[in-house]
Coordinates of C-alpha atoms in Angstrom, one line a residue:
Chain A
M1 CA -15.5 -18.0 32.4
R2 CA -12.1 -16.4 31.8
P3 CA -11.9 -12.9 30.4
L4 CA -11.3 -12.5 26.7
V5 CA -8.6 -9.8 27.2
V6 CA -6.5 -9.1 30.3
V7 CA -4.1 -6.1 30.3
Q8 CA -1.7 -6.4 33.2
D9 CA 0.2 -3.4 34.5
V10 CA 1.3 -2.2 31.0
D11 CA 3.7 0.7 30.4
F12 CA 4.2 2.0 26.9
A13 CA 6.2 4.9 25.4
Y14 CA 6.5 5.7 21.7
P15 CA 10.1 5.5 20.3
G16 CA 11.7 8.9 20.3
A17 CA 9.5 10.2 23.2
P18 CA 11.6 11.9 26.0
A19 CA 12.8 9.4 28.6
G20 CA 10.2 8.8 31.3
R21 CA 7.3 10.2 29.2
L22 CA 5.0 7.3 29.0
A23 CA 2.0 7.2 26.6
L24 CA 0.5 4.6 29.0
A25 CA 1.5 3.8 32.6
H26 CA 0.4 1.0 34.9
V27 CA -2.6 0.3 32.7
A28 CA -4.7 -2.7 33.9
L29 CA -8.1 -3.7 32.6
T30 CA -10.1 -6.7 31.5
V31 CA -12.7 -7.3 28.8
E32 CA -15.2 -10.1 29.5
T33 CA -16.5 -12.2 26.6
G34 CA -19.7 -10.7 25.2
E35 CA -19.7 -7.3 26.8
I36 CA -19.4 -3.8 25.3
V37 CA -16.6 -1.9 26.9
G38 CA -16.1 1.8 26.3
V39 CA -12.7 3.5 26.5
I40 CA -13.1 7.2 27.1
G41 CA -10.9 10.1 28.1
P42 CA -9.5 13.5 26.9
N43 CA -7.3 14.0 23.9
S44 CA -3.9 12.2 24.3
A45 CA -5.2 10.2 27.2
G46 CA -3.9 7.1 25.4
K47 CA -7.1 5.7 23.8
T48 CA -5.6 5.1 20.4
T49 CA -2.5 3.6 22.0
I50 CA -4.7 1.0 23.7
I51 CA -6.0 -0.1 20.3
R52 CA -2.5 -0.4 18.9
L53 CA -1.4 -2.5 21.9
L54 CA -4.4 -4.8 21.8
T55 CA -3.8 -5.4 18.0
K56 CA 0.0 -5.9 18.4
V57 CA 0.8 -2.9 16.2
V58 CA 3.1 -1.9 19.2
T59 CA 4.3 -3.9 22.1
P60 CA 4.3 -3.0 25.8
L61 CA 7.5 -1.8 27.4
R62 CA 6.5 -3.6 30.6
G63 CA 3.6 -5.8 31.6
T64 CA 1.6 -8.2 29.5
I65 CA -1.5 -8.4 27.4
V66 CA -3.3 -11.7 27.4
F67 CA -5.9 -12.6 24.7
D68 CA -8.0 -15.7 25.3
G69 CA -5.6 -17.1 27.8
A70 CA -2.4 -16.6 25.9
S71 CA 0.1 -13.7 25.9
L72 CA -0.1 -11.5 22.7
A73 CA 3.6 -12.1 22.3
G74 CA 2.8 -15.7 21.4
W75 CA 0.1 -14.9 18.8
S76 CA 1.2 -14.5 15.2
R77 CA -0.2 -11.5 13.4
W78 CA -2.5 -13.3 11.2
E79 CA -3.8 -15.6 13.9
L80 CA -4.6 -12.6 16.0
A81 CA -6.3 -11.0 13.1
R82 CA -8.7 -13.9 12.8
H83 CA -10.0 -13.0 16.3
V84 CA -9.5 -9.3 16.7
A85 CA -10.8 -6.8 14.1
V86 CA -10.5 -3.0 14.1
V87 CA -12.8 -0.5 12.5
P88 CA -10.5 2.5 12.0
Q89 CA -11.5 6.1 12.2
D90 CA -11.1 6.5 8.4
M91 CA -9.5 5.0 5.3
P92 CA -7.0 6.6 2.9
A93 CA -8.9 9.1 0.8
A94 CA -7.7 7.7 -2.6
L95 CA -8.6 4.0 -2.5
P96 CA -9.5 2.7 -5.9
F97 CA -10.8 -0.7 -4.8
T98 CA -14.4 -1.6 -5.0
V99 CA -16.5 -2.2 -1.8
E100 CA -16.5 -5.9 -2.4
Q101 CA -12.7 -6.0 -3.0
L102 CA -12.2 -4.1 0.2
V103 CA -14.5 -6.3 2.3
L104 CA -12.8 -9.3 0.9
M105 CA -9.5 -8.0 2.3
G106 CA -11.0 -8.9 5.7
R107 CA -10.6 -12.6 4.7
Y108 CA -6.8 -12.3 4.4
P109 CA -5.9 -13.6 7.9
H110 CA -8.0 -16.7 7.3
A111 CA -5.7 -18.0 4.6
P112 CA -2.6 -15.7 4.3
R113 CA -0.7 -17.9 1.9
R114 CA -3.5 -18.3 -0.6
F115 CA -3.3 -16.1 -3.7
F116 CA -7.0 -15.9 -4.5
E117 CA -10.1 -15.9 -2.2
T118 CA -12.3 -19.0 -2.1
P119 CA -16.1 -19.2 -2.6
A120 CA -16.3 -19.5 1.2
D121 CA -14.4 -16.2 1.6
L122 CA -16.8 -14.6 -0.9
A123 CA -19.8 -15.9 1.1
A124 CA -18.4 -14.5 4.3
A125 CA -17.8 -11.1 2.7
R126 CA -21.3 -11.0 1.2
A127 CA -22.8 -11.9 4.6
A128 CA -20.9 -9.1 6.2
M129 CA -22.0 -6.7 3.4
A130 CA -25.6 -7.8 3.8
E131 CA -25.4 -7.2 7.6
T132 CA -24.2 -3.7 7.2
G133 CA -26.5 -2.9 4.3
V134 CA -23.8 -2.2 1.6
T135 CA -24.6 -5.1 -0.7
E136 CA -25.9 -2.8 -3.4
L137 CA -22.6 -0.9 -3.3
A138 CA -20.5 -4.0 -4.0
R139 CA -19.1 -2.7 -7.4
V140 CA -18.7 0.9 -6.4
P141 CA -15.2 2.3 -5.8
V142 CA -14.7 3.1 -2.1
Q143 CA -13.3 6.5 -2.8
T144 CA -16.7 7.7 -4.2
L145 CA -18.7 6.8 -1.1
S146 CA -20.2 9.2 1.5
G147 CA -18.9 9.3 5.1
G148 CA -21.8 7.1 6.4
E149 CA -21.3 4.5 3.6
R150 CA -17.5 4.4 4.2
Q151 CA -18.2 3.7 7.9
R152 CA -20.5 0.8 7.1
V153 CA -18.0 -0.6 4.6
M154 CA -15.2 -0.5 7.2
V155 CA -17.5 -2.3 9.7
A156 CA -18.3 -4.9 6.9
R157 CA -14.6 -5.4 6.3
A158 CA -14.1 -6.0 10.1
L159 CA -17.0 -8.4 10.2
A160 CA -15.6 -10.4 7.3
Q161 CA -12.8 -11.2 9.6
E162 CA -15.4 -13.0 11.7
P163 CA -13.7 -11.7 14.9
R164 CA -14.5 -12.5 18.5
L165 CA -13.4 -9.0 19.5
L166 CA -14.4 -5.9 17.5
I167 CA -12.6 -2.7 18.3
L168 CA -14.1 0.6 17.0
D169 CA -12.0 3.8 16.9
E170 CA -14.3 6.8 17.2
P171 CA -17.0 5.2 15.0
T172 CA -19.4 8.1 15.0
A173 CA -16.9 11.0 14.7
H174 CA -17.6 11.9 11.1
L175 CA -21.3 10.9 11.1
D176 CA -24.5 12.9 11.2
L177 CA -27.3 11.9 13.7
R178 CA -29.0 9.5 11.4
Y179 CA -25.8 7.6 10.5
Q180 CA -24.8 7.7 14.2
A181 CA -28.1 6.0 15.1
E182 CA -27.6 3.4 12.3
C183 CA -24.0 2.7 13.4
I184 CA -25.0 2.1 17.0
G185 CA -28.0 0.0 16.0
L186 CA -25.6 -2.1 13.9
L187 CA -23.1 -2.4 16.8
R188 CA -25.7 -3.6 19.2
R189 CA -27.1 -6.1 16.8
I190 CA -23.6 -7.6 16.1
N191 CA -23.0 -7.8 19.9
R192 CA -26.3 -9.6 20.5
E193 CA -26.7 -11.8 17.5
R194 CA -23.0 -12.8 16.8
G195 CA -22.0 -12.6 20.5
T196 CA -19.1 -10.4 19.4
T197 CA -17.3 -8.6 22.2
V198 CA -16.9 -4.9 21.5
V199 CA -14.4 -2.3 22.6
L200 CA -15.6 1.1 21.7
V201 CA -13.2 4.0 21.8
S202 CA -15.0 7.3 21.7
H203 CA -15.0 11.0 22.6
D204 CA -18.7 10.9 22.9
L205 CA -19.5 10.3 26.5
N206 CA -23.2 10.1 26.1
L207 CA -22.9 7.6 23.4
A208 CA -20.6 5.5 25.5
A209 CA -23.0 5.8 28.5
E210 CA -25.9 4.6 26.4
V211 CA -24.2 1.7 24.6
C212 CA -21.6 0.3 27.0
D213 CA -21.8 -2.2 29.8
R214 CA -18.7 -0.9 31.4
L215 CA -16.5 2.2 30.9
V216 CA -12.7 2.7 31.2
L217 CA -11.8 6.3 31.9
L218 CA -8.3 7.2 30.9
S219 CA -6.4 10.4 31.6
A220 CA -2.8 11.2 30.7
G221 CA -2.0 7.5 30.1
R222 CA -3.5 6.2 33.3
V223 CA -6.7 4.4 34.1
V224 CA -8.7 6.7 36.4
R225 CA -11.7 4.5 36.9
V226 CA -13.3 1.3 35.6
G227 CA -16.9 0.5 36.2
S228 CA -20.5 0.9 35.1
P229 CA -21.4 4.1 33.2
S230 CA -23.2 5.5 36.2
D231 CA -20.2 4.8 38.4
V232 CA -17.6 6.2 36.1
L233 CA -19.5 9.2 34.8
D234 CA -19.3 11.3 38.0
A235 CA -19.6 15.1 37.6
G236 CA -16.7 15.8 39.9
R237 CA -14.4 13.2 38.4
L238 CA -15.1 14.3 34.8
S239 CA -14.7 17.9 35.7
A240 CA -11.2 17.1 37.1
V241 CA -10.2 14.9 34.2
Y242 CA -11.4 17.1 31.4
G243 CA -10.5 20.4 33.1
C244 CA -13.9 22.0 32.6
D245 CA -17.2 22.3 34.4
V246 CA -19.2 19.1 33.7
M247 CA -22.8 18.3 34.9
V248 CA -24.2 14.8 34.9
T249 CA -28.0 14.2 34.9
S250 CA -29.8 11.1 33.8
S251 CA -31.5 10.5 30.5
A252 CA -35.3 10.8 30.6
V253 CA -35.6 7.9 28.1
T254 CA -33.1 5.3 29.4
G255 CA -32.1 6.5 32.8
R256 CA -28.4 6.3 31.8
P257 CA -26.1 9.1 32.7
L258 CA -26.3 12.2 30.5
V259 CA -23.2 14.4 30.4
Q260 CA -23.3 18.1 29.7
V261 CA -20.7 20.8 29.8
R262 CA -21.5 24.1 31.5
W263 CA -20.0 26.4 28.9
P264 CA -18.0 29.2 30.3
E265 CA -19.6 32.7 30.3
P266 CA -17.7 35.4 28.3
A267 CA -15.3 37.4 30.3
A268 CA -17.6 39.4 32.7
R269 CA -15.9 42.8 32.8
G270 CA -15.7 43.4 29.1
G271 CA -19.4 42.6 28.6
E272 CA -20.6 44.8 31.5
T273 CA -18.6 47.8 30.2
R274 CA -20.3 47.6 26.9
I275 CA -23.8 47.4 28.3
R276 CA -23.2 50.5 30.4
V277 CA -22.0 52.5 27.4
Chain B
M1 CA -13.3 -18.0 -8.9
I2 CA -14.0 -14.8 -10.9
E3 CA -10.6 -13.3 -10.2
R4 CA -8.7 -16.3 -11.4
R5 CA -10.7 -16.4 -14.6
R6 CA -10.1 -12.7 -15.1
L7 CA -6.3 -13.1 -14.7
V8 CA -6.2 -15.8 -17.3
L9 CA -8.3 -13.7 -19.7
V10 CA -6.2 -10.6 -19.2
L11 CA -2.9 -12.5 -19.6
A12 CA -4.2 -14.3 -22.7
S13 CA -5.3 -11.1 -24.4
L14 CA -2.0 -9.4 -23.5
A15 CA 0.0 -12.4 -24.7
G16 CA -1.9 -12.2 -28.0
A17 CA -1.0 -8.6 -28.4
L18 CA 2.6 -9.3 -27.6
A19 CA 2.7 -12.0 -30.2
V20 CA 1.4 -9.5 -32.8
A21 CA 4.0 -6.9 -31.7
V22 CA 6.8 -9.5 -31.9
V23 CA 5.8 -10.5 -35.5
A24 CA 5.5 -6.9 -36.6
A25 CA 8.9 -6.0 -35.1
T26 CA 10.5 -9.0 -36.9
F27 CA 9.3 -7.7 -40.2
L28 CA 10.3 -4.1 -39.6
G29 CA 13.8 -2.7 -39.6
S30 CA 16.4 -0.4 -41.3
A31 CA 17.8 -3.3 -43.3
R32 CA 15.2 -3.5 -46.0
L33 CA 14.1 -7.1 -46.1
S34 CA 10.9 -8.1 -47.9
P35 CA 8.3 -10.1 -46.0
G36 CA 9.2 -13.0 -48.2
E37 CA 12.8 -12.9 -47.2
V38 CA 11.9 -12.7 -43.5
L39 CA 9.6 -15.7 -43.9
A40 CA 12.3 -17.6 -45.7
V41 CA 14.7 -17.0 -42.8
L42 CA 12.2 -17.9 -40.2
T43 CA 11.2 -21.2 -41.9
G44 CA 14.8 -22.2 -42.5
R45 CA 14.7 -22.0 -46.2
A46 CA 17.3 -19.1 -46.5
D47 CA 21.0 -19.5 -46.4
A48 CA 22.0 -19.6 -42.7
S49 CA 25.1 -17.5 -43.2
G50 CA 23.4 -15.0 -45.6
T51 CA 22.8 -11.3 -44.6
E52 CA 19.1 -11.9 -44.1
S53 CA 19.7 -14.7 -41.6
V54 CA 22.2 -12.6 -39.7
V55 CA 19.9 -9.6 -39.6
I56 CA 17.0 -11.7 -38.3
W57 CA 18.7 -14.2 -35.9
G58 CA 21.6 -12.0 -34.9
V59 CA 20.1 -8.6 -34.7
R60 CA 16.3 -8.3 -34.7
L61 CA 15.1 -11.3 -32.6
P62 CA 17.7 -10.8 -29.8
R63 CA 16.8 -7.1 -29.7
I64 CA 13.1 -8.0 -29.6
A65 CA 13.8 -10.3 -26.6
A66 CA 15.9 -7.6 -24.9
A67 CA 13.2 -4.9 -25.4
A68 CA 10.4 -7.1 -24.1
L69 CA 12.4 -8.1 -21.0
A70 CA 13.4 -4.5 -20.3
G71 CA 9.8 -3.3 -20.7
G72 CA 8.2 -6.0 -18.6
A73 CA 10.8 -5.6 -15.8
L74 CA 10.5 -1.8 -15.7
A75 CA 6.7 -1.9 -15.6
V76 CA 6.7 -4.4 -12.8
A77 CA 9.3 -2.3 -10.9
G78 CA 7.0 0.7 -11.3
A79 CA 4.0 -1.1 -10.0
G80 CA 6.1 -2.3 -7.1
F81 CA 7.4 1.1 -6.1
Q82 CA 3.9 2.6 -6.4
A83 CA 2.4 -0.1 -4.1
L84 CA 5.4 0.3 -1.7
T85 CA 5.2 4.1 -1.4
R86 CA 1.4 4.2 -1.9
N87 CA 2.2 6.9 -4.3
P88 CA 0.9 6.5 -7.9
L89 CA 3.6 8.8 -9.3
A90 CA 6.5 6.6 -8.0
E91 CA 8.6 5.0 -10.6
P92 CA 12.3 3.9 -10.8
S93 CA 13.5 7.0 -12.8
V94 CA 11.3 9.5 -10.9
L95 CA 12.5 8.1 -7.5
G96 CA 16.2 8.4 -8.6
V97 CA 16.6 4.6 -8.3
S98 CA 17.5 4.3 -12.0
S99 CA 20.2 6.9 -11.6
G100 CA 21.6 5.0 -8.6
A101 CA 21.6 1.8 -10.6
A102 CA 23.3 3.6 -13.5
L103 CA 26.1 4.8 -11.3
G104 CA 26.7 1.3 -10.1
V105 CA 26.7 -0.1 -13.6
V106 CA 29.0 2.6 -14.9
V107 CA 31.5 1.7 -12.2
A108 CA 31.2 -1.9 -13.1
Q109 CA 31.7 -1.1 -16.8
L110 CA 35.0 0.5 -16.0
M111 CA 36.2 -2.7 -14.6
G112 CA 35.9 -4.6 -17.8
P113 CA 33.9 -5.3 -21.0
A114 CA 30.3 -6.5 -21.0
G115 CA 29.0 -9.6 -22.8
G116 CA 29.6 -12.8 -20.8
V117 CA 27.6 -14.3 -18.0
T118 CA 29.9 -13.1 -15.3
D119 CA 29.9 -9.6 -16.8
A120 CA 26.1 -9.6 -16.7
L121 CA 26.1 -10.7 -13.1
R122 CA 28.8 -8.1 -12.2
L123 CA 26.8 -5.3 -13.9
T124 CA 23.6 -6.3 -12.1
V125 CA 25.2 -6.6 -8.7
F126 CA 26.8 -3.2 -9.0
G127 CA 23.5 -1.8 -10.4
F128 CA 21.6 -3.3 -7.5
A129 CA 23.9 -1.8 -5.0
G130 CA 23.4 1.6 -6.6
A131 CA 19.7 1.2 -6.8
V132 CA 19.4 0.2 -3.1
T133 CA 21.6 3.1 -2.1
A134 CA 19.5 5.6 -4.0
G135 CA 16.2 4.1 -2.7
V136 CA 17.3 4.1 0.9
V137 CA 18.6 7.7 0.6
V138 CA 15.3 8.9 -0.9
Y139 CA 13.4 7.1 1.8
L140 CA 15.4 8.6 4.6
I141 CA 15.0 12.1 3.1
A142 CA 11.3 11.8 2.5
A143 CA 10.1 9.7 5.5
T144 CA 8.2 11.5 8.3
G145 CA 6.7 10.0 11.3
A146 CA 3.4 9.8 9.5
G147 CA 4.6 8.2 6.3
L148 CA 5.9 9.3 2.9
P149 CA 4.3 12.6 1.7
V150 CA 3.8 12.6 -2.1
Q151 CA 5.5 15.9 -2.7
T152 CA 8.5 15.3 -0.5
L153 CA 9.1 11.8 -2.0
L154 CA 9.0 13.1 -5.5
L155 CA 11.4 16.0 -4.7
A156 CA 13.8 13.7 -2.8
G157 CA 13.7 11.4 -5.9
V158 CA 14.5 14.2 -8.3
I159 CA 17.3 15.5 -6.1
V160 CA 18.9 12.2 -5.5
G161 CA 18.6 11.4 -9.2
M162 CA 20.5 14.7 -10.0
F163 CA 23.2 13.9 -7.5
F164 CA 23.8 10.4 -9.0
A165 CA 23.7 11.9 -12.6
A166 CA 26.5 14.3 -11.5
A167 CA 28.4 11.4 -10.0
I168 CA 28.1 9.5 -13.3
T169 CA 29.6 12.5 -15.1
V170 CA 32.5 12.5 -12.7
V171 CA 33.1 8.8 -13.3
T172 CA 32.8 9.0 -17.1
S173 CA 35.3 11.8 -17.3
L174 CA 37.9 9.3 -16.1
V175 CA 37.0 7.0 -19.0
D176 CA 39.2 6.4 -22.0
I177 CA 37.8 8.7 -24.8
N178 CA 37.3 5.7 -27.2
R179 CA 34.8 4.0 -24.8
L180 CA 33.0 7.3 -23.9
G181 CA 30.7 7.1 -26.9
G182 CA 29.4 3.7 -25.9
I183 CA 28.7 4.8 -22.4
V184 CA 26.9 8.0 -23.5
H185 CA 24.8 6.0 -25.9
W186 CA 24.0 3.5 -23.1
L187 CA 23.1 6.4 -20.7
L188 CA 20.4 7.6 -23.0
G189 CA 18.6 4.3 -22.6
N190 CA 19.1 1.9 -25.6
V191 CA 18.0 -1.6 -26.2
S192 CA 20.5 -3.5 -28.3
A193 CA 21.1 -7.1 -29.1
I194 CA 23.0 -8.8 -26.3
P195 CA 24.4 -12.3 -26.2
P196 CA 21.8 -14.9 -25.4
R197 CA 23.6 -16.2 -22.4
A198 CA 23.8 -12.7 -20.8
L199 CA 20.2 -12.2 -21.7
A200 CA 19.3 -15.4 -19.9
V201 CA 21.1 -14.2 -16.8
F202 CA 19.1 -10.9 -16.8
A203 CA 15.9 -12.8 -17.4
M204 CA 16.5 -15.1 -14.5
L205 CA 17.4 -12.3 -12.1
G206 CA 14.3 -10.4 -13.4
M207 CA 12.1 -13.4 -12.7
V208 CA 13.4 -13.4 -9.1
G209 CA 12.4 -9.7 -8.8
F210 CA 9.0 -10.4 -10.4
W211 CA 8.3 -13.2 -8.0
L212 CA 9.3 -11.1 -5.0
I213 CA 6.5 -8.6 -6.0
A214 CA 3.9 -10.8 -7.6
G215 CA 4.0 -13.4 -4.8
Q216 CA 3.0 -10.6 -2.4
A217 CA 0.3 -9.2 -4.6
R218 CA -2.6 -10.0 -2.1
Q219 CA -0.6 -8.4 0.8
L220 CA 0.1 -5.3 -1.4
N221 CA -3.7 -4.8 -1.8
V222 CA -4.0 -4.8 2.0
L223 CA -1.1 -2.4 2.4
A224 CA -3.1 0.1 0.3
L225 CA -5.2 0.6 3.5
G226 CA -2.2 2.0 5.3
E227 CA 0.4 0.3 7.4
E228 CA -1.4 0.1 10.7
A229 CA -4.5 -1.3 9.0
A230 CA -2.3 -3.9 7.2
L231 CA -0.7 -5.0 10.5
Q232 CA -4.2 -5.3 12.1
L233 CA -5.2 -7.5 9.2
G234 CA -2.3 -9.8 9.8
V235 CA 0.2 -8.6 7.2
N236 CA 3.8 -8.5 8.2
A237 CA 4.3 -5.0 6.8
E238 CA 8.0 -4.7 7.3
R239 CA 8.8 -8.0 5.6
L240 CA 6.4 -7.2 2.8
K241 CA 8.0 -3.8 2.2
L242 CA 11.5 -5.2 2.3
R243 CA 10.7 -7.9 -0.3
V244 CA 9.0 -5.5 -2.7
F245 CA 11.8 -3.0 -2.4
V246 CA 14.4 -5.6 -3.1
G247 CA 12.3 -7.0 -6.0
S248 CA 11.8 -3.5 -7.6
A249 CA 15.4 -2.5 -7.1
L250 CA 16.6 -5.8 -8.6
L251 CA 14.3 -5.4 -11.7
T252 CA 15.6 -1.8 -12.1
A253 CA 19.2 -2.9 -11.8
C254 CA 18.8 -5.7 -14.4
V255 CA 17.4 -3.4 -17.0
V256 CA 19.8 -0.6 -16.4
A257 CA 22.7 -3.1 -16.7
F258 CA 21.9 -3.9 -20.3
A259 CA 19.7 -1.1 -21.6
G260 CA 20.6 1.9 -19.5
P261 CA 18.2 4.1 -17.5
I262 CA 15.0 4.0 -19.6
G263 CA 12.5 6.3 -17.9
F264 CA 8.7 6.4 -17.3
V265 CA 7.9 2.9 -18.5
G266 CA 7.0 2.1 -14.9
L267 CA 4.7 5.0 -14.8
I268 CA 2.9 4.7 -18.2
V269 CA 2.3 1.0 -18.2
P270 CA 0.8 0.3 -14.7
H271 CA -1.4 3.5 -15.0
S272 CA -2.8 2.5 -18.4
L273 CA -3.4 -1.1 -17.2
R274 CA -5.1 0.1 -14.0
M275 CA -7.7 1.7 -16.1
V276 CA -8.5 -1.7 -17.7
V277 CA -7.9 -4.3 -15.0
G278 CA -8.4 -2.2 -11.9
P279 CA -6.2 -1.8 -8.8
D280 CA -5.9 -5.4 -7.7
H281 CA -2.2 -6.2 -7.7
R282 CA -2.9 -9.9 -8.4
L283 CA -4.1 -8.8 -11.8
L284 CA -2.0 -5.7 -12.2
V285 CA 1.5 -7.0 -11.6
P286 CA 1.3 -10.0 -14.0
A287 CA -0.4 -7.7 -16.5
A288 CA 2.3 -5.1 -16.1
L289 CA 4.9 -7.8 -17.0
V290 CA 3.4 -8.5 -20.4
G291 CA 2.0 -5.0 -21.0
G292 CA 5.4 -3.5 -20.3
A293 CA 7.0 -5.9 -22.8
I294 CA 4.5 -4.8 -25.5
F295 CA 5.0 -1.1 -24.7
L296 CA 8.8 -1.1 -24.9
L297 CA 8.9 -3.5 -27.9
V298 CA 6.6 -1.1 -29.8
A299 CA 8.6 1.9 -28.6
D300 CA 11.9 0.3 -29.6
T301 CA 10.5 -0.7 -33.0
L302 CA 9.5 2.9 -33.6
A303 CA 12.8 4.2 -32.4
R304 CA 14.7 2.1 -34.9
N305 CA 12.4 2.8 -37.8
V306 CA 11.1 6.4 -37.7
V307 CA 14.5 8.0 -38.5
A308 CA 16.0 5.0 -40.3
P309 CA 18.7 4.4 -41.2
A310 CA 19.6 6.4 -38.1
E311 CA 18.2 5.4 -34.8
L312 CA 16.6 7.1 -31.9
S313 CA 17.4 6.0 -28.3
V314 CA 14.3 4.3 -27.0
G315 CA 14.9 6.1 -23.6
V316 CA 14.5 9.4 -25.4
L317 CA 11.2 8.2 -26.9
T318 CA 9.8 7.0 -23.5
S319 CA 10.8 10.3 -21.9
L320 CA 9.1 12.3 -24.7
C321 CA 5.9 10.3 -23.9
G322 CA 6.4 9.9 -20.2
A323 CA 7.0 13.5 -19.1
P324 CA 3.7 14.8 -20.5
F325 CA 2.0 11.7 -19.0
F326 CA 3.5 12.5 -15.6
I327 CA 2.3 16.1 -15.9
Y328 CA -1.2 15.0 -16.9
L329 CA -1.4 12.7 -13.9
L330 CA -0.1 15.5 -11.6
R331 CA -2.6 18.0 -12.9
T332 CA -5.7 15.9 -13.1
R333 CA -5.4 13.6 -10.1
Y334 CA -3.3 15.3 -7.6
R335 CA -4.2 19.0 -8.0
G336 CA -4.1 20.6 -4.6
G337 CA -1.9 17.9 -3.1
L338 CA -2.8 14.5 -1.7

């Protein structure tokens, strides 16, 4: 089976960046149909840029991105949006639309010239809302929701697109433990039941280790390593990439890698002086 | 679908209200005609060349049509600019676009009299050029890498508006003293009876502007999620913004060409309607067209009756209502910045 996404030797720089300063350089990776791939790396490693490239918000300076056998350059925006959906980190704070109106916006790419949604669109939106447990919030304005509810509504909007590839940008960043657990449970269910391929961009290495089939470790715009969580999450490699002292053990529950930071001790001399006095 | 039924319902109720306003405005005016005399004229029983007929057919009804057109166009332009900038305080006069259009129209007025079809076109073309210039300048001042911050956009609009107002003063100081009164009157924002052919030209140009915005209403909803999210949902954000900007500038230019820079209609009407029909642009933009017509017709009828036989400028009246409304929105919704 051919891969769903193939990124071939892509360079990218944002307009206005100093010449030669690439946001991404020589990036190559593939995403197979049905898998969950995690994209991890330190700040400004290029994680968000990868999302923008995969969704054609920006185009590569060099190299190509192939989705389902055809170069992204040949996909129209709305055709691509029928297959690729993004759950953003957050939405604008002031958004007066109701939950149902927002989720229905996910139906736009399925009939961009139509002025009103059809009953079929409404059915797809309601199914997505049921799946993420926000049905009872249908008439509530989005701007009054809590962080966990907003997250589920954004997932519902993405599911209403009925995508083959779901990209999540830091899905658990603003969530407490319970909502993190719900979010991950939902993600796994979508992947298993709908067969949706998932790209998960996250700072949370332990979450990525638990959920993902494969990980892509980025650093300063380059792919450092691609492989299984236990292969990529190596203490030496992470220490080098993140610039701090990282330990990797394995989870007592699942056997997956468990990443910990050895926090630096306070500056030794000052502490000792005080104790002596 | 529910939305379509709601649109029909909303438009039908607003059309009913507009009909009431039109009837009321026909019966009211500084020329004291009794309801019986008005009815006689409307049913064709009065002398066609009598004073009553001239007042109704030559003054009141054309003015009603002009007020309704101006109000509808300004309200839609306001809704367009608000969606475009994702800033609920944006509006042609607040953004300085009205002043830009006014400069263009003043320059066009110097080139010859108004009245005919070609004059209407010339005034609108010059007004459009001025509106686009002001809009682009405001955008260039306010835009940052991350978008259009609310405060910067408003400040840029005010400053650009002041600059164009000063430029208008320079241009009008070159004008023959006999025509100055007319231009000053127009600059205050006044609806007056204009020849039907010229009105038809403005109405057609206005419909083009309306269509450029209303036809993109579903995409404008998606744009509220932010530009990147809109792109990821398949909306061609650049083309959308261009169309809506051109549409809003055209509507503004049309109105300024025949009624002068009337402020705040584009703020008051869309905001009030949002409270009733919600934020969906597929309902809001058509509702703003009719709601704006009602609002300015009522305002203009008040303006020509409260101090009769003298007249207030309707632009003065809308600013008297609009400025407090703006302050109210600023204090209640956007305290502490957005």
